[in-house]
């Protein structure tokens, strides 16, 4: 139970998902029998099933999200979306401010450059395109399918390794290959993939977390240059980095913490 303004309320949680932390939190909320709905954007054909009632698809902007919060009597929103899902985070902050629903973000810390890492940090996708090497290179583009085109158009003289979650994008054989795979990935697997394709450069988003870090470890081992796209601006709201932090914020018992530790 949660005590709020002198009254006790039973939480009804909207969990904005799409990351490994969101899935970990879903397991903890289900184990603690908290009333919660898991929400996917519907970006992939067959998202991982969740142990909570799940909705898929946009809300219809801020107004649609406000309507959802009211009609579903949501008391707490946990924004566990990916750090690059900035529009969703801004909409959640605006809708919670408008409706008075409590909001907390669950977000892993950004990756930091380690010794021997050859990173070139850029602020956004256009800057990453502008940072492409002049000389022909063999480039691993691992940022999903939404932003592939500007890179291919700017670098027709490069050879591309593309990794996407669902089949769809194609490349002429002389221009590169498309790998269809869903993370989390392993350092050995990404090292073998990048070695076998003679990769010289990697383009990545500073997503943080374990699921996408394997390619950075592989890049370090192979001496690849990394064009690292830093995170977009996020709204000002309370943020925790662990599932235990969310359970504490929800005032859940120690037993619930035990589920995730
Ligand atoms: C639809 C849900 C879980 C969540 C797993 C994490 C780890 C594996 C690594 C690479 C980088 C990338 C991408 C990535 C990773 C986790 C996590 C993560 C990166 C799924 C998922 C959805 C999505 C959407 C997808 C984006 C794309 C980004 C692929 C499910 C599998 C590149 C981000 O083809 C497309 O249109 C892909 C779109 C948004 C990035 C983008 O900006 O385009 N994620 N990924 C979610 C929804 O509909 O709400 O299908 O099961 C989730 C995961 N992807 O529960 O274990 O926690 O980050 N996802 C990046 O980090 O750069 C892959 O290849 O090395
Ligand atoms: P985005 O650009 O921030 O959001 C675009 C629109 O997609 C939102 O305005 C909203 O539509 C809808 N949306 C996004 N996340 C949603 C969710 N969890 N539930 C319901 N609707 C959602 O988002 P994105 O970058 O395309 O990411 C989409 C999803 O993939 C997110 O859940 C994110 O966590 C996951 N993901 C993204 C990345 C990445 O690199 N971007 C990586 C891993 C996972 P309406 O305006 O109609 O409400």
Short mmCIF file of C-alpha atoms and ligand atoms in Angstrom, two decimals:
data_model
loop_
_atom_site.label_atom_id
_atom_site.label_comp_id
_atom_site.label_asym_id
_atom_site.label_seq_id
_atom_site.Cartn_x
_atom_site.Cartn_y
_atom_site.Cartn_z
CA UNK A 1 0.00 0.00 0.00
CA UNK A 2 1.21 3.55 -0.60
CA UNK A 3 0.51 6.45 1.71
CA UNK A 4 -0.05 9.63 -0.26
CA UNK A 5 -1.42 12.95 1.11
CA UNK A 6 -2.68 11.15 4.23
CA UNK A 7 -4.67 8.55 2.33
CA UNK A 8 -3.59 5.10 1.22
CA UNK A 9 -3.90 4.29 -2.47
CA UNK A 10 -3.42 1.03 -4.29
CA UNK A 11 -1.05 1.68 -7.20
CA UNK A 12 -2.21 1.23 -10.76
CA UNK A 13 1.02 1.46 -12.79
CA UNK A 14 1.59 2.22 -16.47
CA UNK A 15 5.03 0.81 -17.39
CA UNK A 16 6.41 2.33 -20.61
CA UNK A 17 8.71 -0.46 -21.76
CA UNK A 18 11.01 -1.54 -24.55
CA UNK A 19 14.23 -2.10 -22.61
CA UNK A 20 15.75 -4.91 -20.56
CA UNK A 21 15.25 -2.88 -17.38
CA UNK A 22 11.53 -2.54 -18.21
CA UNK A 23 11.29 -6.33 -18.57
CA UNK A 24 13.08 -6.85 -15.25
CA UNK A 25 10.69 -4.41 -13.56
CA UNK A 26 7.68 -6.16 -15.15
CA UNK A 27 8.78 -9.43 -13.52
CA UNK A 28 9.10 -7.74 -10.11
CA UNK A 29 5.71 -5.99 -10.35
CA UNK A 30 4.02 -9.24 -11.42
CA UNK A 31 5.65 -11.09 -8.50
CA UNK A 32 4.50 -8.35 -6.10
CA UNK A 33 0.98 -8.57 -7.61
CA UNK A 34 0.94 -4.85 -8.38
CA UNK A 35 -1.81 -3.77 -10.80
CA UNK A 36 0.24 -2.72 -13.83
CA UNK A 37 0.01 -2.46 -17.61
CA UNK A 38 3.09 -2.93 -19.81
CA UNK A 39 3.21 -0.71 -22.90
CA UNK A 40 5.16 -1.27 -26.15
CA UNK A 41 5.28 1.22 -29.03
CA UNK A 42 4.78 -1.60 -31.54
CA UNK A 43 8.14 -1.05 -33.23
CA UNK A 44 8.85 -4.75 -33.67
CA UNK A 45 6.78 -7.52 -35.18
CA UNK A 46 6.86 -9.87 -32.18
CA UNK A 47 7.93 -8.12 -29.01
CA UNK A 48 9.00 -10.24 -26.06
CA UNK A 49 5.90 -11.39 -24.10
CA UNK A 50 5.61 -9.78 -20.65
CA UNK A 51 4.19 -11.17 -17.36
CA UNK A 52 1.77 -8.21 -17.19
CA UNK A 53 -1.28 -7.21 -19.22
CA UNK A 54 0.28 -5.59 -22.30
CA UNK A 55 -0.83 -2.87 -24.73
CA UNK A 56 0.95 -2.19 -28.04
CA UNK A 57 0.99 1.07 -30.05
CA UNK A 58 1.10 4.81 -29.53
CA UNK A 59 -1.35 6.66 -27.29
CA UNK A 60 -2.05 9.42 -29.83
CA UNK A 61 0.26 12.11 -28.52
CA UNK A 62 0.06 13.89 -25.16
CA UNK A 63 -3.74 14.28 -25.35
CA UNK A 64 -4.16 10.57 -26.03
CA UNK A 65 -1.89 9.69 -23.14
CA UNK A 66 -3.81 12.03 -20.78
CA UNK A 67 -7.05 10.35 -21.81
CA UNK A 68 -5.50 6.91 -21.22
CA UNK A 69 -4.24 7.87 -17.75
CA UNK A 70 -7.67 9.18 -16.76
CA UNK A 71 -9.79 6.39 -18.28
CA UNK A 72 -7.52 3.65 -16.87
CA UNK A 73 -7.25 5.38 -13.47
CA UNK A 74 -3.45 5.16 -13.59
CA UNK A 75 -1.81 6.39 -10.36
CA UNK A 76 1.89 5.96 -11.30
CA UNK A 77 3.79 6.05 -14.61
CA UNK A 78 7.23 4.41 -14.83
CA UNK A 79 9.08 5.59 -17.94
CA UNK A 80 11.47 2.70 -18.61
CA UNK A 81 11.85 3.50 -22.30
CA UNK A 82 15.20 3.62 -24.07
CA UNK A 83 17.25 6.83 -23.55
CA UNK A 84 16.78 7.61 -27.25
CA UNK A 85 12.99 7.28 -27.04
CA UNK A 86 12.95 10.97 -26.20
CA UNK A 87 9.56 11.84 -27.65
CA UNK A 88 7.83 9.25 -25.44
CA UNK A 89 9.63 10.60 -22.38
CA UNK A 90 8.64 14.18 -23.17
CA UNK A 91 5.03 13.14 -23.73
CA UNK A 92 4.97 11.18 -20.45
CA UNK A 93 6.32 14.19 -18.52
CA UNK A 94 3.75 16.55 -20.07
CA UNK A 95 0.81 14.15 -19.58
CA UNK A 96 1.71 13.39 -15.96
CA UNK A 97 2.07 17.11 -15.20
CA UNK A 98 -1.33 17.77 -16.81
CA UNK A 99 -3.13 14.97 -14.96
CA UNK A 100 -1.24 14.99 -11.65
CA UNK A 101 -0.17 11.36 -12.08
CA UNK A 102 3.15 10.48 -10.37
CA UNK A 103 6.06 9.90 -12.78
CA UNK A 104 9.40 8.17 -12.30
CA UNK A 105 12.00 7.29 -14.95
CA UNK A 106 13.98 4.04 -14.82
CA UNK A 107 17.07 4.67 -16.90
CA UNK A 108 20.52 3.04 -16.95
CA UNK A 109 23.60 5.28 -16.86
CA UNK A 110 25.33 6.18 -20.14
CA UNK A 111 28.45 4.24 -21.17
CA UNK A 112 31.75 6.04 -20.56
CA UNK A 113 34.86 5.81 -22.71
CA UNK A 114 37.39 3.29 -21.32
CA UNK A 115 41.14 3.21 -21.92
CA UNK A 116 41.89 1.92 -25.46
CA UNK A 117 38.42 2.96 -26.63
CA UNK A 118 38.67 4.98 -29.85
CA UNK A 119 35.43 6.96 -29.55
CA UNK A 120 34.40 10.04 -31.46
CA UNK A 121 31.34 11.45 -29.61
CA UNK A 122 28.71 13.26 -31.70
CA UNK A 123 25.46 14.91 -30.50
CA UNK A 124 22.96 13.35 -32.94
CA UNK A 125 22.36 11.33 -36.13
CA UNK A 126 23.19 14.13 -38.63
CA UNK A 127 26.50 14.75 -36.83
CA UNK A 128 27.23 11.01 -37.00
CA UNK A 129 26.63 11.08 -40.77
CA UNK A 130 28.94 14.09 -41.07
CA UNK A 131 31.62 12.22 -39.08
CA UNK A 132 31.81 9.31 -41.54
CA UNK A 133 35.41 8.67 -42.69
CA UNK A 134 36.43 10.10 -46.05
CA UNK A 135 38.36 6.98 -47.08
CA UNK A 136 36.31 3.84 -47.94
CA UNK A 137 35.66 1.89 -44.69
CA UNK A 138 33.78 -1.22 -43.49
CA UNK A 139 31.17 0.14 -41.08
CA UNK A 140 28.93 -1.69 -38.55
CA UNK A 141 25.72 0.39 -38.23
CA UNK A 142 23.90 -0.87 -35.11
CA UNK A 143 21.26 1.75 -34.40
CA UNK A 144 18.10 0.04 -35.65
CA UNK A 145 16.32 0.57 -38.95
CA UNK A 146 14.86 4.03 -38.38
CA UNK A 147 17.98 5.97 -39.42
CA UNK A 148 19.78 3.78 -41.98
CA UNK A 149 19.09 5.76 -45.17
CA UNK A 150 21.07 8.98 -44.41
CA UNK A 151 24.21 6.88 -43.76
CA UNK A 152 23.91 4.81 -46.96
CA UNK A 153 23.33 7.94 -49.03
CA UNK A 154 26.28 9.79 -47.52
CA UNK A 155 28.64 6.84 -47.82
CA UNK A 156 28.08 4.91 -51.08
CA UNK A 157 31.85 4.15 -51.14
CA UNK A 158 31.69 2.36 -47.76
CA UNK A 159 30.80 -1.29 -47.08
CA UNK A 160 27.99 -1.64 -44.50
CA UNK A 161 27.06 -4.24 -41.85
CA UNK A 162 23.50 -3.42 -40.73
CA UNK A 163 21.82 -5.05 -37.72
CA UNK A 164 18.03 -4.78 -37.33
CA UNK A 165 15.42 -6.54 -35.18
CA UNK A 166 13.01 -7.48 -37.98
CA UNK A 167 13.73 -8.50 -41.57
CA UNK A 168 13.07 -5.81 -44.14
CA UNK A 169 16.03 -3.59 -45.08
CA UNK A 170 18.17 -5.01 -47.94
CA UNK A 171 21.55 -4.05 -49.48
CA UNK A 172 23.21 -4.99 -52.78
CA UNK A 173 25.95 -7.58 -52.01
CA UNK A 174 28.75 -5.19 -53.02
CA UNK A 175 27.42 -2.56 -50.57
CA UNK A 176 27.13 -4.74 -47.46
CA UNK A 177 25.04 -7.26 -45.52
CA UNK A 178 21.99 -7.05 -43.24
CA UNK A 179 21.91 -9.13 -40.03
CA UNK A 180 18.47 -9.70 -38.48
CA UNK A 181 18.95 -10.21 -34.73
CA UNK A 182 17.42 -9.16 -31.43
CA UNK A 183 19.70 -8.45 -28.48
CA UNK A 184 21.00 -8.78 -25.85
CA UNK A 185 24.27 -9.64 -27.61
CA UNK A 186 27.49 -11.23 -26.32
CA UNK A 187 31.06 -9.87 -26.54
CA UNK A 188 32.27 -13.11 -28.20
CA UNK A 189 29.40 -13.07 -30.70
CA UNK A 190 29.90 -9.43 -31.65
CA UNK A 191 33.69 -9.85 -31.79
CA UNK A 192 33.33 -12.79 -34.22
CA UNK A 193 30.74 -10.91 -36.32
CA UNK A 194 32.91 -7.77 -36.59
CA UNK A 195 36.18 -9.70 -37.15
CA UNK A 196 34.65 -11.91 -39.85
CA UNK A 197 33.38 -8.84 -41.72
CA UNK A 198 36.64 -6.91 -41.33
CA UNK A 199 34.84 -4.03 -39.60
CA UNK A 200 36.93 -0.84 -39.22
CA UNK A 201 34.26 1.52 -37.82
CA UNK A 202 31.21 1.16 -35.53
CA UNK A 203 28.28 3.58 -35.24
CA UNK A 204 26.36 3.22 -31.95
CA UNK A 205 23.95 5.10 -29.71
CA UNK A 206 25.01 5.70 -26.12
CA UNK A 207 22.20 3.46 -24.92
CA UNK A 208 23.85 2.27 -21.73
CA UNK A 209 23.00 -1.08 -20.19
CA UNK A 210 24.43 -4.49 -20.95
CA UNK A 211 22.28 -5.49 -23.93
CA UNK A 212 24.07 -3.40 -26.51
CA UNK A 213 27.51 -3.03 -24.91
CA UNK A 214 28.98 -6.19 -26.48
CA UNK A 215 29.78 -4.41 -29.78
CA UNK A 216 31.77 -1.74 -27.92
CA UNK A 217 33.89 -4.37 -26.19
CA UNK A 218 34.43 -6.00 -29.58
CA UNK A 219 35.36 -2.62 -31.13
CA UNK A 220 37.96 -2.06 -28.37
CA UNK A 221 39.46 -5.52 -28.95
CA UNK A 222 39.61 -5.00 -32.73
CA UNK A 223 40.86 -1.41 -32.53
CA UNK A 224 37.83 -0.05 -34.43
CA UNK A 225 36.91 3.62 -34.42
CA UNK A 226 33.52 4.20 -32.74
CA UNK A 227 31.23 7.07 -33.73
CA UNK A 228 29.21 7.35 -30.49
CA UNK A 229 25.88 9.16 -30.73
CA UNK A 230 25.19 10.80 -27.37
CA UNK A 231 21.74 10.90 -25.79
CA UNK A 232 19.11 13.47 -26.77
CA UNK A 233 17.83 15.92 -24.11
CA UNK A 234 15.33 14.39 -21.67
CA UNK A 235 12.63 16.15 -19.59
CA UNK A 236 13.32 17.01 -15.95
CA UNK A 237 11.77 14.24 -13.80
CA UNK A 238 12.86 11.92 -10.97
CA UNK A 239 15.15 9.15 -12.28
CA UNK A 240 16.37 5.89 -10.70
CA UNK A 241 18.86 3.49 -12.25
CA UNK A 242 17.65 0.22 -10.73
CA UNK A 243 14.46 -1.81 -10.40
CA UNK A 244 14.95 -1.83 -6.63
CA UNK A 245 14.81 1.97 -6.76
CA UNK A 246 11.42 1.81 -8.48
CA UNK A 247 10.03 -0.68 -5.96
CA UNK A 248 11.19 1.57 -3.13
CA UNK A 249 9.51 4.57 -4.79
CA UNK A 250 6.29 2.56 -5.03
CA UNK A 251 6.58 1.77 -1.31
CA UNK A 252 6.67 -1.97 -1.97
CA UNK A 253 7.73 -4.44 0.70
CA UNK A 254 11.18 -6.01 1.11
CA UNK A 255 9.80 -9.25 -0.38
CA UNK A 256 9.31 -7.47 -3.72
CA UNK A 257 12.92 -6.23 -3.56
CA UNK A 258 14.02 -9.82 -2.99
CA UNK A 259 12.51 -10.78 -6.33
CA UNK A 260 15.01 -8.64 -8.23
CA UNK A 261 18.17 -9.02 -6.13
C1 LIG B 1 10.28 -2.68 -29.54
C2 LIG B 1 11.17 -5.16 -27.77
C3 LIG B 1 14.12 -6.78 -23.33
C4 LIG B 1 14.54 -5.57 -24.12
C5 LIG B 1 15.72 -5.85 -25.03
C6 LIG B 1 18.14 -2.81 -24.20
C7 LIG B 1 18.53 -4.14 -24.83
C8 LIG B 1 18.15 -5.87 -26.55
C9 LIG B 1 20.18 -3.64 -27.62
C10 LIG B 1 22.70 -3.50 -31.58
C11 LIG B 1 21.88 -2.47 -30.90
C12 LIG B 1 18.94 -0.72 -30.74
C13 LIG B 1 17.51 -1.31 -30.87
C14 LIG B 1 18.58 -2.46 -29.15
C15 LIG B 1 18.78 -3.18 -28.01
C16 LIG B 1 17.66 -4.51 -26.03
C17 LIG B 1 16.18 -4.54 -25.68
C18 LIG B 1 17.64 -3.45 -27.14
C19 LIG B 1 19.68 -1.86 -29.98
C20 LIG B 1 13.57 -4.41 -28.63
C21 LIG B 1 12.07 -4.28 -28.59
C22 LIG B 1 11.69 -3.18 -29.31
C23 LIG B 1 12.86 -2.57 -29.81
C24 LIG B 1 12.85 -1.34 -30.66
C25 LIG B 1 14.19 -1.13 -31.30
C26 LIG B 1 14.35 0.12 -32.17
C27 LIG B 1 15.90 0.24 -32.21
C28 LIG B 1 16.35 -0.31 -30.88
C29 LIG B 1 17.38 -2.25 -32.06
C30 LIG B 1 11.00 -6.53 -28.40
C31 LIG B 1 14.08 -5.70 -29.24
C32 LIG B 1 19.56 -0.40 -32.08
C33 LIG B 1 18.96 0.55 -29.85
O1 LIG B 1 14.13 -2.13 -36.40
C34 LIG B 1 13.64 -1.22 -35.69
O2 LIG B 1 12.77 -0.40 -36.08
C35 LIG B 1 14.19 -1.12 -34.29
C36 LIG B 1 13.78 -0.07 -33.53
C37 LIG B 1 13.64 1.31 -31.58
C38 LIG B 1 16.53 1.60 -32.25
C39 LIG B 1 16.05 2.71 -33.01
O3 LIG B 1 16.25 3.81 -32.48
O4 LIG B 1 15.58 2.53 -34.12
N1 LIG B 1 15.18 -0.93 -30.26
N2 LIG B 1 13.96 -3.26 -29.44
C40 LIG B 1 9.90 -1.78 -28.38
C41 LIG B 1 8.52 -1.20 -28.53
O5 LIG B 1 7.81 -1.51 -29.51
O6 LIG B 1 8.14 -0.43 -27.60
O7 LIG B 1 10.83 -6.62 -29.64
O8 LIG B 1 11.02 -7.50 -27.62
C42 LIG B 1 14.09 -4.24 -27.21
C43 LIG B 1 15.53 -4.20 -26.99
N3 LIG B 1 16.41 -3.75 -27.85
O9 LIG B 1 12.95 -6.75 -22.90
O10 LIG B 1 14.94 -7.68 -23.11
O11 LIG B 1 17.55 -2.84 -23.12
O12 LIG B 1 18.44 -1.74 -24.82
N4 LIG B 1 17.40 -2.13 -29.66
C44 LIG B 1 20.32 0.88 -29.27
O13 LIG B 1 20.52 0.57 -28.08
O14 LIG B 1 21.14 1.45 -30.00
C45 LIG B 1 20.43 -2.89 -30.85
O15 LIG B 1 22.31 -4.11 -32.66
O16 LIG B 1 23.90 -3.74 -31.19
P1 LIG B 2 10.01 7.72 -29.54
O1 LIG B 2 10.56 8.23 -30.81
O2 LIG B 2 10.38 8.37 -28.26
O3 LIG B 2 8.39 7.72 -29.58
C1 LIG B 2 7.69 7.94 -30.78
C2 LIG B 2 6.23 7.60 -30.49
O4 LIG B 2 6.12 6.19 -30.32
C3 LIG B 2 5.70 8.18 -29.18
O5 LIG B 2 5.34 9.53 -29.30
C4 LIG B 2 4.53 7.25 -28.89
O6 LIG B 2 3.43 7.49 -29.79
C5 LIG B 2 5.12 5.91 -29.31
N1 LIG B 2 5.77 5.19 -28.21
C6 LIG B 2 7.10 5.17 -27.90
N2 LIG B 2 7.34 4.33 -26.88
C7 LIG B 2 6.13 3.82 -26.53
C8 LIG B 2 5.68 2.89 -25.53
N3 LIG B 2 6.56 2.27 -24.72
N4 LIG B 2 4.34 2.62 -25.45
C9 LIG B 2 3.46 3.22 -26.29
N5 LIG B 2 3.80 4.09 -27.27
C10 LIG B 2 5.13 4.37 -27.36
O7 LIG B 2 10.29 6.16 -29.39
P2 LIG B 2 11.30 5.21 -30.26
O8 LIG B 2 12.69 5.72 -30.16
O9 LIG B 2 10.68 5.02 -31.61
O10 LIG B 2 11.24 3.86 -29.41
C11 LIG B 2 10.07 3.09 -29.51
C12 LIG B 2 10.15 2.02 -28.47
O11 LIG B 2 11.30 1.20 -28.70
C13 LIG B 2 10.24 2.58 -27.06
O12 LIG B 2 9.37 1.81 -26.22
C14 LIG B 2 11.66 2.33 -26.67
O13 LIG B 2 11.83 2.03 -25.28
C15 LIG B 2 12.02 1.11 -27.49
N6 LIG B 2 13.44 1.15 -27.80
C16 LIG B 2 13.93 2.20 -28.43
C17 LIG B 2 15.30 2.24 -28.69
C18 LIG B 2 15.91 3.39 -29.39
O14 LIG B 2 17.13 3.36 -29.63
N7 LIG B 2 15.13 4.42 -29.70
C19 LIG B 2 16.12 1.19 -28.26
C20 LIG B 2 15.55 0.13 -27.58
C21 LIG B 2 14.21 0.11 -27.35
P3 LIG B 2 2.18 8.48 -29.45
O15 LIG B 2 2.73 9.86 -29.62
O16 LIG B 2 1.14 8.11 -30.46
O17 LIG B 2 1.76 8.20 -28.03
#
